[in-house]
């Protein structure tokens, strides 16, 4: 039963996805320099809101976590705290080459090089930096993925939490987020469905 | 006229009041009050010189109270690894003269120990914590040398010249599975920890 729920999409899932893709609230975590591309994306020139994407100020009400630049070790800890506060389904979008492979900080002693080792990244926007056109195109492909039911990387955080947590601990030594991630996975029927 | 002359406010040294002085007058005041003759003018409002490490605290106290340099702008640090020394540069600013005096102090790199001046300027603690974190200099008498910026740092002080950022990054962070070669083209054949995947796999 549970297996079927995961692999086959019911009509209800399709309805949900269709509704979900039209209303994406975005928490933009503006580290680094990528934040300057967001005001034109949000405001009248490119007008992100025509796709139903809207900036949101709290993680608990946001669907997208947009990380707009390099992440130092100190910043990564805050991003993990924020990510775990968000309610599933949630989509991490890495913005710019810094989140992909470290970018121009490839040899820095205090920035992480690959965001997907610490958080499940749904999509990367390549570029240094991506222009608003690229952001809009990227969000459109995210909308397509959600409509098709393929945007499931957030489930990976619950299924492979050991992998992410091990990598997080490798950076921080010991990280305490005051958030019961395995219990979350059960609540969203990700972990139980696997068994 | 005498009404216009400001009376010394509470705790404000007399030397901080009065008309602005030129660089020569400031150097003369430094010689008169601290006995330190190794200062020279770099510009009209810029004076610099050497101070011995054990004399720095009394020099700073005299600068603050008797020469009129009330404000500590910054403490900076330079790693002279070939000479085996750290150079601490104390920047004093005078609101009366609009002039910056830089006192250069050389300390031994191996012991890396220096007396604190937080008893004179409390905010100096920020600079001392910063230098302690990035260069490993211990400021004797500073009771708060906690982690300041690098809160999760476990490696050696990263601003020392013998710290190799690339090697540290390759040991402590995970990279993408592909091997970028453009950094080798730019940096001229770096082959550091390339064969290791690095980080917890």
mmCIF file of C-alpha atoms in Angstrom:
data_model
loop_
_atom_site.group_PDB
_atom_site.id
_atom_site.type_symbol
_atom_site.label_atom_id
_atom_site.label_comp_id
_atom_site.label_asym_id
_atom_site.label_seq_id
_atom_site.Cartn_x
_atom_site.Cartn_y
_atom_site.Cartn_z
ATOM 1 C CA UNK A 1 0.000 0.000 0.000
ATOM 2 C CA UNK A 2 2.660 2.412 1.073
ATOM 3 C CA UNK A 3 4.863 1.322 -1.796
ATOM 4 C CA UNK A 4 2.085 2.047 -4.196
ATOM 5 C CA UNK A 5 1.603 5.496 -2.745
ATOM 6 C CA UNK A 6 5.182 6.362 -3.406
ATOM 7 C CA UNK A 7 5.608 5.051 -6.886
ATOM 8 C CA UNK A 8 2.224 5.578 -8.446
ATOM 9 C CA UNK A 9 0.596 8.946 -8.427
ATOM 10 C CA UNK A 10 -3.033 9.008 -7.604
ATOM 11 C CA UNK A 11 -5.431 11.514 -9.094
ATOM 12 C CA UNK A 12 -5.290 13.360 -5.808
ATOM 13 C CA UNK A 13 -1.518 13.673 -6.100
ATOM 14 C CA UNK A 14 -1.888 15.181 -9.523
ATOM 15 C CA UNK A 15 -4.423 17.678 -8.279
ATOM 16 C CA UNK A 16 -2.167 18.553 -5.372
ATOM 17 C CA UNK A 17 0.836 19.014 -7.641
ATOM 18 C CA UNK A 18 -1.168 21.196 -9.967
ATOM 19 C CA UNK A 19 -2.208 23.426 -7.112
ATOM 20 C CA UNK A 20 1.212 23.378 -5.567
ATOM 21 C CA UNK A 21 3.069 24.469 -8.661
ATOM 22 C CA UNK A 22 0.981 27.629 -8.935
ATOM 23 C CA UNK A 23 1.793 28.903 -5.497
ATOM 24 C CA UNK A 24 5.445 28.728 -4.598
ATOM 25 C CA UNK A 25 6.644 30.881 -1.764
ATOM 26 C CA UNK A 26 10.321 31.481 -1.751
ATOM 27 C CA UNK A 27 12.626 32.096 1.157
ATOM 28 C CA UNK A 28 15.665 33.722 -0.373
ATOM 29 C CA UNK A 29 18.680 33.194 1.795
ATOM 30 C CA UNK A 30 20.851 35.952 0.462
ATOM 31 C CA UNK A 31 24.418 34.993 1.126
ATOM 32 C CA UNK A 32 27.121 36.330 -1.083
ATOM 33 C CA UNK A 33 26.505 38.547 -4.057
ATOM 34 C CA UNK A 34 23.637 36.698 -5.768
ATOM 35 C CA UNK A 35 21.067 38.736 -3.910
ATOM 36 C CA UNK A 36 21.425 41.629 -6.349
ATOM 37 C CA UNK A 37 19.764 39.581 -9.095
ATOM 38 C CA UNK A 38 16.644 39.044 -7.040
ATOM 39 C CA UNK A 39 15.124 42.559 -6.861
ATOM 40 C CA UNK A 40 14.753 42.777 -10.672
ATOM 41 C CA UNK A 41 13.430 39.213 -10.690
ATOM 42 C CA UNK A 42 10.809 40.009 -8.096
ATOM 43 C CA UNK A 43 9.783 43.445 -9.251
ATOM 44 C CA UNK A 44 8.044 44.718 -12.343
ATOM 45 C CA UNK A 45 10.804 44.164 -14.904
ATOM 46 C CA UNK A 46 10.758 40.370 -14.766
ATOM 47 C CA UNK A 47 7.870 39.940 -12.349
ATOM 48 C CA UNK A 48 8.339 36.560 -10.758
ATOM 49 C CA UNK A 49 4.864 36.701 -9.307
ATOM 50 C CA UNK A 50 3.207 36.027 -12.662
ATOM 51 C CA UNK A 51 4.362 32.429 -12.118
ATOM 52 C CA UNK A 52 2.970 32.404 -8.607
ATOM 53 C CA UNK A 53 6.363 32.715 -6.952
ATOM 54 C CA UNK A 54 6.453 35.149 -4.102
ATOM 55 C CA UNK A 55 9.072 36.060 -1.545
ATOM 56 C CA UNK A 56 8.257 34.885 1.942
ATOM 57 C CA UNK A 57 9.918 35.959 5.133
ATOM 58 C CA UNK A 58 9.567 32.895 7.314
ATOM 59 C CA UNK A 59 10.908 29.411 6.664
ATOM 60 C CA UNK A 60 7.802 27.744 8.069
ATOM 61 C CA UNK A 61 5.626 29.120 5.297
ATOM 62 C CA UNK A 62 8.088 28.827 2.449
ATOM 63 C CA UNK A 63 8.310 26.166 -0.250
ATOM 64 C CA UNK A 64 11.551 27.157 -1.931
ATOM 65 C CA UNK A 65 14.816 27.776 -0.160
ATOM 66 C CA UNK A 66 16.900 29.804 -2.570
ATOM 67 C CA UNK A 67 20.543 30.023 -1.574
ATOM 68 C CA UNK A 68 22.123 32.795 -3.534
ATOM 69 C CA UNK A 69 25.825 32.352 -3.146
ATOM 70 C CA UNK A 70 28.745 30.924 -1.263
ATOM 71 C CA UNK A 71 28.142 29.311 2.077
ATOM 72 C CA UNK A 72 30.728 29.629 4.762
ATOM 73 C CA UNK A 73 30.739 26.971 7.442
ATOM 74 C CA UNK A 74 29.072 29.384 9.802
ATOM 75 C CA UNK A 75 26.353 30.223 7.293
ATOM 76 C CA UNK A 76 25.744 26.599 6.394
ATOM 77 C CA UNK A 77 24.754 25.866 9.967
ATOM 78 C CA UNK A 78 22.067 28.556 9.805
ATOM 79 C CA UNK A 79 20.868 27.262 6.461
ATOM 80 C CA UNK A 80 20.488 23.754 7.868
ATOM 81 C CA UNK A 81 18.523 25.139 10.813
ATOM 82 C CA UNK A 82 16.267 27.007 8.408
ATOM 83 C CA UNK A 83 15.840 24.056 6.097
ATOM 84 C CA UNK A 84 14.751 21.757 8.879
ATOM 85 C CA UNK A 85 12.151 24.283 10.007
ATOM 86 C CA UNK A 86 10.511 24.296 6.604
ATOM 87 C CA UNK A 87 7.475 22.124 6.038
ATOM 88 C CA UNK A 88 7.641 19.472 3.360
ATOM 89 C CA UNK A 89 7.435 19.460 0.403
ATOM 90 C CA UNK A 90 10.335 21.876 0.162
ATOM 91 C CA UNK A 91 12.753 22.606 -2.605
ATOM 92 C CA UNK A 92 16.318 23.779 -2.217
ATOM 93 C CA UNK A 93 17.573 25.763 -5.166
ATOM 94 C CA UNK A 94 21.300 26.388 -5.345
ATOM 95 C CA UNK A 95 22.000 29.649 -7.094
ATOM 96 C CA UNK A 96 25.289 30.415 -8.778
ATOM 97 C CA UNK A 97 28.472 28.469 -9.179
ATOM 98 C CA UNK A 98 29.465 28.912 -5.522
ATOM 99 C CA UNK A 99 26.833 26.460 -4.369
ATOM 100 C CA UNK A 100 27.750 24.013 -7.137
ATOM 101 C CA UNK A 101 31.494 23.631 -6.765
ATOM 102 C CA UNK A 102 32.692 26.488 -4.612
ATOM 103 C CA UNK A 103 33.023 28.883 -7.532
ATOM 104 C CA UNK A 104 35.720 31.440 -7.028
ATOM 105 C CA UNK A 105 36.046 30.235 -3.427
ATOM 106 C CA UNK A 106 37.215 26.802 -4.547
ATOM 107 C CA UNK A 107 40.302 26.937 -2.328
ATOM 108 C CA UNK A 108 38.869 28.916 0.555
ATOM 109 C CA UNK A 109 39.392 27.388 3.959
ATOM 110 C CA UNK A 110 35.960 28.243 5.270
ATOM 111 C CA UNK A 111 33.409 27.867 2.488
ATOM 112 C CA UNK A 112 31.808 24.588 1.557
ATOM 113 C CA UNK A 113 32.231 23.389 -2.002
ATOM 114 C CA UNK A 114 29.191 21.284 -2.790
ATOM 115 C CA UNK A 115 25.868 22.131 -1.235
ATOM 116 C CA UNK A 116 24.250 18.822 -2.177
ATOM 117 C CA UNK A 117 26.439 16.991 0.336
ATOM 118 C CA UNK A 118 24.724 18.783 3.199
ATOM 119 C CA UNK A 119 21.215 19.459 1.943
ATOM 120 C CA UNK A 120 19.159 17.787 -0.797
ATOM 121 C CA UNK A 121 19.330 20.209 -3.692
ATOM 122 C CA UNK A 122 16.390 20.123 -6.053
ATOM 123 C CA UNK A 123 17.947 22.254 -8.731
ATOM 124 C CA UNK A 124 21.032 24.289 -9.463
ATOM 125 C CA UNK A 125 21.057 27.553 -11.339
ATOM 126 C CA UNK A 126 24.472 27.709 -12.945
ATOM 127 C CA UNK A 127 26.291 30.923 -13.608
ATOM 128 C CA UNK A 128 28.273 33.583 -11.888
ATOM 129 C CA UNK A 129 25.773 34.995 -11.522
ATOM 130 C CA UNK A 130 22.582 33.770 -13.194
ATOM 131 C CA UNK A 131 20.672 36.631 -14.724
ATOM 132 C CA UNK A 132 16.967 37.093 -13.914
ATOM 133 C CA UNK A 133 16.124 35.364 -17.205
ATOM 134 C CA UNK A 134 18.017 32.305 -16.003
ATOM 135 C CA UNK A 135 16.241 32.418 -12.644
ATOM 136 C CA UNK A 136 12.849 32.617 -14.329
ATOM 137 C CA UNK A 137 13.765 29.754 -16.674
ATOM 138 C CA UNK A 138 14.993 27.712 -13.739
ATOM 139 C CA UNK A 139 11.845 28.287 -11.741
ATOM 140 C CA UNK A 140 9.764 27.354 -14.749
ATOM 141 C CA UNK A 141 11.549 24.032 -14.995
ATOM 142 C CA UNK A 142 11.017 23.577 -11.270
ATOM 143 C CA UNK A 143 7.311 24.184 -11.810
ATOM 144 C CA UNK A 144 7.356 21.548 -14.540
ATOM 145 C CA UNK A 145 9.091 19.096 -12.262
ATOM 146 C CA UNK A 146 6.546 19.676 -9.519
ATOM 147 C CA UNK A 147 3.678 19.193 -11.965
ATOM 148 C CA UNK A 148 5.154 15.890 -13.131
ATOM 149 C CA UNK A 149 5.762 14.770 -9.568
ATOM 150 C CA UNK A 150 9.520 14.571 -10.078
ATOM 151 C CA UNK A 151 10.585 17.180 -7.560
ATOM 152 C CA UNK A 152 11.188 14.692 -4.789
ATOM 153 C CA UNK A 153 14.657 15.465 -3.564
ATOM 154 C CA UNK A 154 13.292 16.635 -0.216
ATOM 155 C CA UNK A 155 12.385 13.014 0.472
ATOM 156 C CA UNK A 156 16.028 12.141 0.088
ATOM 157 C CA UNK A 157 16.838 14.108 3.234
ATOM 158 C CA UNK A 158 14.641 11.792 5.274
ATOM 159 C CA UNK A 159 15.602 8.612 3.464
ATOM 160 C CA UNK A 160 19.341 9.233 3.549
ATOM 161 C CA UNK A 161 19.552 11.373 6.641
ATOM 162 C CA UNK A 162 22.620 9.466 7.835
ATOM 163 C CA UNK A 163 24.552 10.598 4.755
ATOM 164 C CA UNK A 164 23.673 14.263 5.185
ATOM 165 C CA UNK A 165 24.105 14.244 8.917
ATOM 166 C CA UNK A 166 27.505 12.583 8.647
ATOM 167 C CA UNK A 167 28.672 15.229 6.222
ATOM 168 C CA UNK A 168 27.288 17.986 8.433
ATOM 169 C CA UNK A 169 29.073 16.554 11.436
ATOM 170 C CA UNK A 170 32.271 16.333 9.449
ATOM 171 C CA UNK A 171 32.170 20.103 9.043
ATOM 172 C CA UNK A 172 30.805 21.145 12.412
ATOM 173 C CA UNK A 173 32.066 18.415 14.675
ATOM 174 C CA UNK A 174 28.749 18.200 16.443
ATOM 175 C CA UNK A 175 25.596 19.806 15.184
ATOM 176 C CA UNK A 176 22.442 20.049 17.225
ATOM 177 C CA UNK A 177 19.497 21.456 15.330
ATOM 178 C CA UNK A 178 16.807 20.759 17.938
ATOM 179 C CA UNK A 179 14.793 19.164 15.219
ATOM 180 C CA UNK A 180 13.795 15.515 15.056
ATOM 181 C CA UNK A 181 14.401 14.777 11.404
ATOM 182 C CA UNK A 182 13.555 11.036 11.493
ATOM 183 C CA UNK A 183 10.251 11.865 13.191
ATOM 184 C CA UNK A 184 9.586 14.370 10.432
ATOM 185 C CA UNK A 185 10.243 11.690 7.870
ATOM 186 C CA UNK A 186 7.649 9.468 9.519
ATOM 187 C CA UNK A 187 5.196 12.327 9.710
ATOM 188 C CA UNK A 188 5.467 12.976 5.991
ATOM 189 C CA UNK A 189 5.300 9.240 5.343
ATOM 190 C CA UNK A 190 8.670 9.087 3.690
ATOM 191 C CA UNK A 191 10.626 6.834 6.007
ATOM 192 C CA UNK A 192 7.850 4.364 6.799
ATOM 193 C CA UNK A 193 6.955 4.014 3.171
ATOM 194 C CA UNK A 194 10.451 2.766 2.483
ATOM 195 C CA UNK A 195 10.131 -0.194 4.827
ATOM 196 C CA UNK B 1 37.253 84.540 24.334
ATOM 197 C CA UNK B 2 38.008 82.400 27.300
ATOM 198 C CA UNK B 3 34.378 81.316 27.347
ATOM 199 C CA UNK B 4 34.877 79.695 23.975
ATOM 200 C CA UNK B 5 37.682 77.464 25.158
ATOM 201 C CA UNK B 6 36.189 74.145 26.111
ATOM 202 C CA UNK B 7 36.650 73.129 29.678
ATOM 203 C CA UNK B 8 38.069 69.638 30.086
ATOM 204 C CA UNK B 9 35.114 67.302 30.310
ATOM 205 C CA UNK B 10 35.052 64.375 32.657
ATOM 206 C CA UNK B 11 37.922 62.020 31.989
ATOM 207 C CA UNK B 12 39.038 63.786 28.838
ATOM 208 C CA UNK B 13 42.789 64.448 28.893
ATOM 209 C CA UNK B 14 43.991 67.995 28.497
ATOM 210 C CA UNK B 15 46.210 66.924 25.634
ATOM 211 C CA UNK B 16 43.122 66.057 23.603
ATOM 212 C CA UNK B 17 41.975 69.666 23.671
ATOM 213 C CA UNK B 18 43.305 72.657 21.832
ATOM 214 C CA UNK B 19 44.334 73.563 18.326
ATOM 215 C CA UNK B 20 45.376 70.946 15.819
ATOM 216 C CA UNK B 21 49.096 70.170 15.611
ATOM 217 C CA UNK B 22 51.193 69.254 12.627
ATOM 218 C CA UNK B 23 53.156 66.058 12.246
ATOM 219 C CA UNK B 24 56.359 67.638 13.588
ATOM 220 C CA UNK B 25 54.628 68.905 16.722
ATOM 221 C CA UNK B 26 53.092 65.473 17.244
ATOM 222 C CA UNK B 27 56.461 63.746 16.919
ATOM 223 C CA UNK B 28 57.931 66.242 19.375
ATOM 224 C CA UNK B 29 55.108 65.476 21.806
ATOM 225 C CA UNK B 30 55.694 61.742 21.403
ATOM 226 C CA UNK B 31 59.404 62.177 22.151
ATOM 227 C CA UNK B 32 58.663 64.400 25.143
ATOM 228 C CA UNK B 33 56.001 62.184 26.675
ATOM 229 C CA UNK B 34 57.148 58.674 25.816
ATOM 230 C CA UNK B 35 60.846 59.063 25.073
ATOM 231 C CA UNK B 36 60.353 57.135 21.856
ATOM 232 C CA UNK B 37 62.369 58.857 19.130
ATOM 233 C CA UNK B 38 61.902 56.334 16.345
ATOM 234 C CA UNK B 39 58.944 57.999 14.705
ATOM 235 C CA UNK B 40 58.861 59.689 11.343
ATOM 236 C CA UNK B 41 56.215 61.480 9.334
ATOM 237 C CA UNK B 42 54.839 59.640 6.320
ATOM 238 C CA UNK B 43 52.608 62.544 5.427
ATOM 239 C CA UNK B 44 51.012 65.636 6.826
ATOM 240 C CA UNK B 45 48.585 63.578 8.902
ATOM 241 C CA UNK B 46 50.367 60.256 9.098
ATOM 242 C CA UNK B 47 53.100 59.353 11.595
ATOM 243 C CA UNK B 48 54.603 55.927 12.077
ATOM 244 C CA UNK B 49 57.409 54.305 13.983
ATOM 245 C CA UNK B 50 58.739 51.340 15.896
ATOM 246 C CA UNK B 51 58.025 50.496 19.513
ATOM 247 C CA UNK B 52 59.537 47.666 21.540
ATOM 248 C CA UNK B 53 57.067 44.977 22.522
ATOM 249 C CA UNK B 54 57.494 45.362 26.285
ATOM 250 C CA UNK B 55 57.213 49.160 26.003
ATOM 251 C CA UNK B 56 53.989 49.136 23.992
ATOM 252 C CA UNK B 57 51.592 49.209 26.927
ATOM 253 C CA UNK B 58 53.169 52.232 28.574
ATOM 254 C CA UNK B 59 53.504 53.857 25.148
ATOM 255 C CA UNK B 60 49.799 53.379 24.474
ATOM 256 C CA UNK B 61 48.869 54.715 27.903
ATOM 257 C CA UNK B 62 50.975 57.821 27.307
ATOM 258 C CA UNK B 63 49.512 58.269 23.842
ATOM 259 C CA UNK B 64 46.027 58.141 25.259
ATOM 260 C CA UNK B 65 46.446 60.328 28.309
ATOM 261 C CA UNK B 66 49.304 62.724 27.572
ATOM 262 C CA UNK B 67 49.759 63.012 23.806
ATOM 263 C CA UNK B 68 46.055 63.289 23.043
ATOM 264 C CA UNK B 69 45.477 60.243 20.868
ATOM 265 C CA UNK B 70 42.260 59.143 22.472
ATOM 266 C CA UNK B 71 41.067 56.696 19.886
ATOM 267 C CA UNK B 72 42.438 53.274 19.017
ATOM 268 C CA UNK B 73 41.463 52.770 15.386
ATOM 269 C CA UNK B 74 42.685 49.258 14.884
ATOM 270 C CA UNK B 75 45.278 46.639 15.657
ATOM 271 C CA UNK B 76 46.544 44.760 12.651
ATOM 272 C CA UNK B 77 48.976 41.923 12.286
ATOM 273 C CA UNK B 78 51.506 40.928 9.617
ATOM 274 C CA UNK B 79 53.220 37.561 9.467
ATOM 275 C CA UNK B 80 56.893 37.967 8.535
ATOM 276 C CA UNK B 81 57.600 34.287 8.288
ATOM 277 C CA UNK B 82 61.130 34.624 6.873
ATOM 278 C CA UNK B 83 62.222 36.745 9.834
ATOM 279 C CA UNK B 84 60.305 34.568 12.283
ATOM 280 C CA UNK B 85 58.314 37.511 13.559
ATOM 281 C CA UNK B 86 54.825 38.871 13.794
ATOM 282 C CA UNK B 87 54.392 42.580 13.331
ATOM 283 C CA UNK B 88 51.541 44.119 15.278
ATOM 284 C CA UNK B 89 50.519 47.588 14.142
ATOM 285 C CA UNK B 90 48.608 49.753 16.598
ATOM 286 C CA UNK B 91 46.793 52.654 14.984
ATOM 287 C CA UNK B 92 46.083 55.636 17.213
ATOM 288 C CA UNK B 93 43.859 58.469 16.081
ATOM 289 C CA UNK B 94 43.640 61.986 17.430
ATOM 290 C CA UNK B 95 40.413 63.912 17.074
ATOM 291 C CA UNK B 96 42.282 67.057 17.922
ATOM 292 C CA UNK B 97 44.875 66.732 15.152
ATOM 293 C CA UNK B 98 43.036 64.500 12.663
ATOM 294 C CA UNK B 99 46.226 62.501 12.548
ATOM 295 C CA UNK B 100 46.991 58.793 12.618
ATOM 296 C CA UNK B 101 49.972 57.411 14.484
ATOM 297 C CA UNK B 102 50.949 53.830 13.709
ATOM 298 C CA UNK B 103 53.136 52.023 16.217
ATOM 299 C CA UNK B 104 54.810 48.941 14.780
ATOM 300 C CA UNK B 105 55.716 46.214 17.239
ATOM 301 C CA UNK B 106 57.726 43.127 16.344
ATOM 302 C CA UNK B 107 57.189 40.003 18.417
ATOM 303 C CA UNK B 108 58.670 36.546 18.201
ATOM 304 C CA UNK B 109 56.693 34.244 15.944
ATOM 305 C CA UNK B 110 57.319 31.090 17.940
ATOM 306 C CA UNK B 111 56.115 32.370 21.305
ATOM 307 C CA UNK B 112 53.569 34.782 19.746
ATOM 308 C CA UNK B 113 52.802 36.525 23.002
ATOM 309 C CA UNK B 114 51.901 40.134 23.614
ATOM 310 C CA UNK B 115 50.550 42.211 26.486
ATOM 311 C CA UNK B 116 46.929 43.250 26.191
ATOM 312 C CA UNK B 117 45.780 46.872 26.075
ATOM 313 C CA UNK B 118 42.165 46.138 26.925
ATOM 314 C CA UNK B 119 42.666 47.918 30.258
ATOM 315 C CA UNK B 120 43.234 51.113 28.272
ATOM 316 C CA UNK B 121 40.730 50.551 25.467
ATOM 317 C CA UNK B 122 38.046 47.991 26.146
ATOM 318 C CA UNK B 123 37.141 47.656 22.435
ATOM 319 C CA UNK B 124 40.713 46.544 21.734
ATOM 320 C CA UNK B 125 39.467 43.149 22.815
ATOM 321 C CA UNK B 126 37.758 42.701 19.459
ATOM 322 C CA UNK B 127 41.005 43.259 17.583
ATOM 323 C CA UNK B 128 42.920 41.037 19.958
ATOM 324 C CA UNK B 129 40.396 38.228 19.628
ATOM 325 C CA UNK B 130 40.543 38.599 15.878
ATOM 326 C CA UNK B 131 44.335 38.440 15.784
ATOM 327 C CA UNK B 132 44.330 35.572 18.253
ATOM 328 C CA UNK B 133 41.978 33.662 16.009
ATOM 329 C CA UNK B 134 43.632 34.342 12.676
ATOM 330 C CA UNK B 135 47.303 34.474 13.703
ATOM 331 C CA UNK B 136 47.447 32.614 16.995
ATOM 332 C CA UNK B 137 48.921 35.499 18.951
ATOM 333 C CA UNK B 138 48.112 35.227 22.650
ATOM 334 C CA UNK B 139 47.379 38.530 24.349
ATOM 335 C CA UNK B 140 48.398 38.191 27.958
ATOM 336 C CA UNK B 141 45.827 39.670 30.292
ATOM 337 C CA UNK B 142 42.918 39.520 27.878
ATOM 338 C CA UNK B 143 40.318 37.411 29.617
ATOM 339 C CA UNK B 144 38.112 36.941 26.568
ATOM 340 C CA UNK B 145 40.016 35.244 23.763
ATOM 341 C CA UNK B 146 37.065 33.160 22.682
ATOM 342 C CA UNK B 147 36.261 32.265 19.083
ATOM 343 C CA UNK B 148 35.098 35.382 17.307
ATOM 344 C CA UNK B 149 34.398 34.825 13.609
ATOM 345 C CA UNK B 150 35.451 31.242 12.949
ATOM 346 C CA UNK B 151 33.118 29.708 15.522
ATOM 347 C CA UNK B 152 33.495 26.132 14.301
ATOM 348 C CA UNK B 153 37.156 26.315 13.462
ATOM 349 C CA UNK B 154 39.377 23.381 14.345
ATOM 350 C CA UNK B 155 42.456 23.978 12.214
ATOM 351 C CA UNK B 156 45.573 26.094 12.702
ATOM 352 C CA UNK B 157 45.336 29.906 12.550
ATOM 353 C CA UNK B 158 44.447 30.461 8.901
ATOM 354 C CA UNK B 159 46.133 33.799 8.255
ATOM 355 C CA UNK B 160 49.606 32.518 9.012
ATOM 356 C CA UNK B 161 51.766 32.345 5.933
ATOM 357 C CA UNK B 162 52.500 28.656 6.382
ATOM 358 C CA UNK B 163 48.813 27.782 6.316
ATOM 359 C CA UNK B 164 47.962 26.388 2.888
ATOM 360 C CA UNK B 165 44.335 27.108 2.239
ATOM 361 C CA UNK B 166 44.063 24.781 -0.739
ATOM 362 C CA UNK B 167 45.331 21.749 1.148
ATOM 363 C CA UNK B 168 43.099 22.492 4.107
ATOM 364 C CA UNK B 169 40.080 22.882 1.850
ATOM 365 C CA UNK B 170 40.810 19.626 0.053
ATOM 366 C CA UNK B 171 41.176 17.802 3.336
ATOM 367 C CA UNK B 172 38.098 19.197 5.041
ATOM 368 C CA UNK B 173 35.507 19.785 2.365
ATOM 369 C CA UNK B 174 33.870 17.549 -0.147
ATOM 370 C CA UNK B 175 34.166 18.498 -3.748
ATOM 371 C CA UNK B 176 32.132 17.471 -6.720
ATOM 372 C CA UNK B 177 32.900 14.099 -8.204
ATOM 373 C CA UNK B 178 34.377 15.599 -11.327
ATOM 374 C CA UNK B 179 37.898 16.914 -11.219
ATOM 375 C CA UNK B 180 38.161 20.533 -12.273
ATOM 376 C CA UNK B 181 41.352 21.370 -14.113
ATOM 377 C CA UNK B 182 40.849 25.060 -14.681
ATOM 378 C CA UNK B 183 42.296 25.883 -11.272
ATOM 379 C CA UNK B 184 45.465 24.068 -12.264
ATOM 380 C CA UNK B 185 45.643 26.103 -15.444
ATOM 381 C CA UNK B 186 45.265 29.315 -13.460
ATOM 382 C CA UNK B 187 47.467 28.465 -10.527
ATOM 383 C CA UNK B 188 50.185 26.672 -12.459
ATOM 384 C CA UNK B 189 49.965 22.983 -11.855
ATOM 385 C CA UNK B 190 48.686 22.495 -8.358
ATOM 386 C CA UNK B 191 48.696 18.781 -7.563
ATOM 387 C CA UNK B 192 48.040 18.966 -3.817
ATOM 388 C CA UNK B 193 45.444 16.571 -2.552
ATOM 389 C CA UNK B 194 44.038 15.839 -5.953
ATOM 390 C CA UNK B 195 44.048 12.040 -5.693
ATOM 391 C CA UNK B 196 42.171 12.123 -2.397
ATOM 392 C CA UNK B 197 38.447 12.609 -2.600
ATOM 393 C CA UNK B 198 38.569 14.476 0.700
ATOM 394 C CA UNK B 199 36.019 14.718 3.478
ATOM 395 C CA UNK B 200 33.772 12.031 4.853
ATOM 396 C CA UNK B 201 32.650 9.795 2.082
#
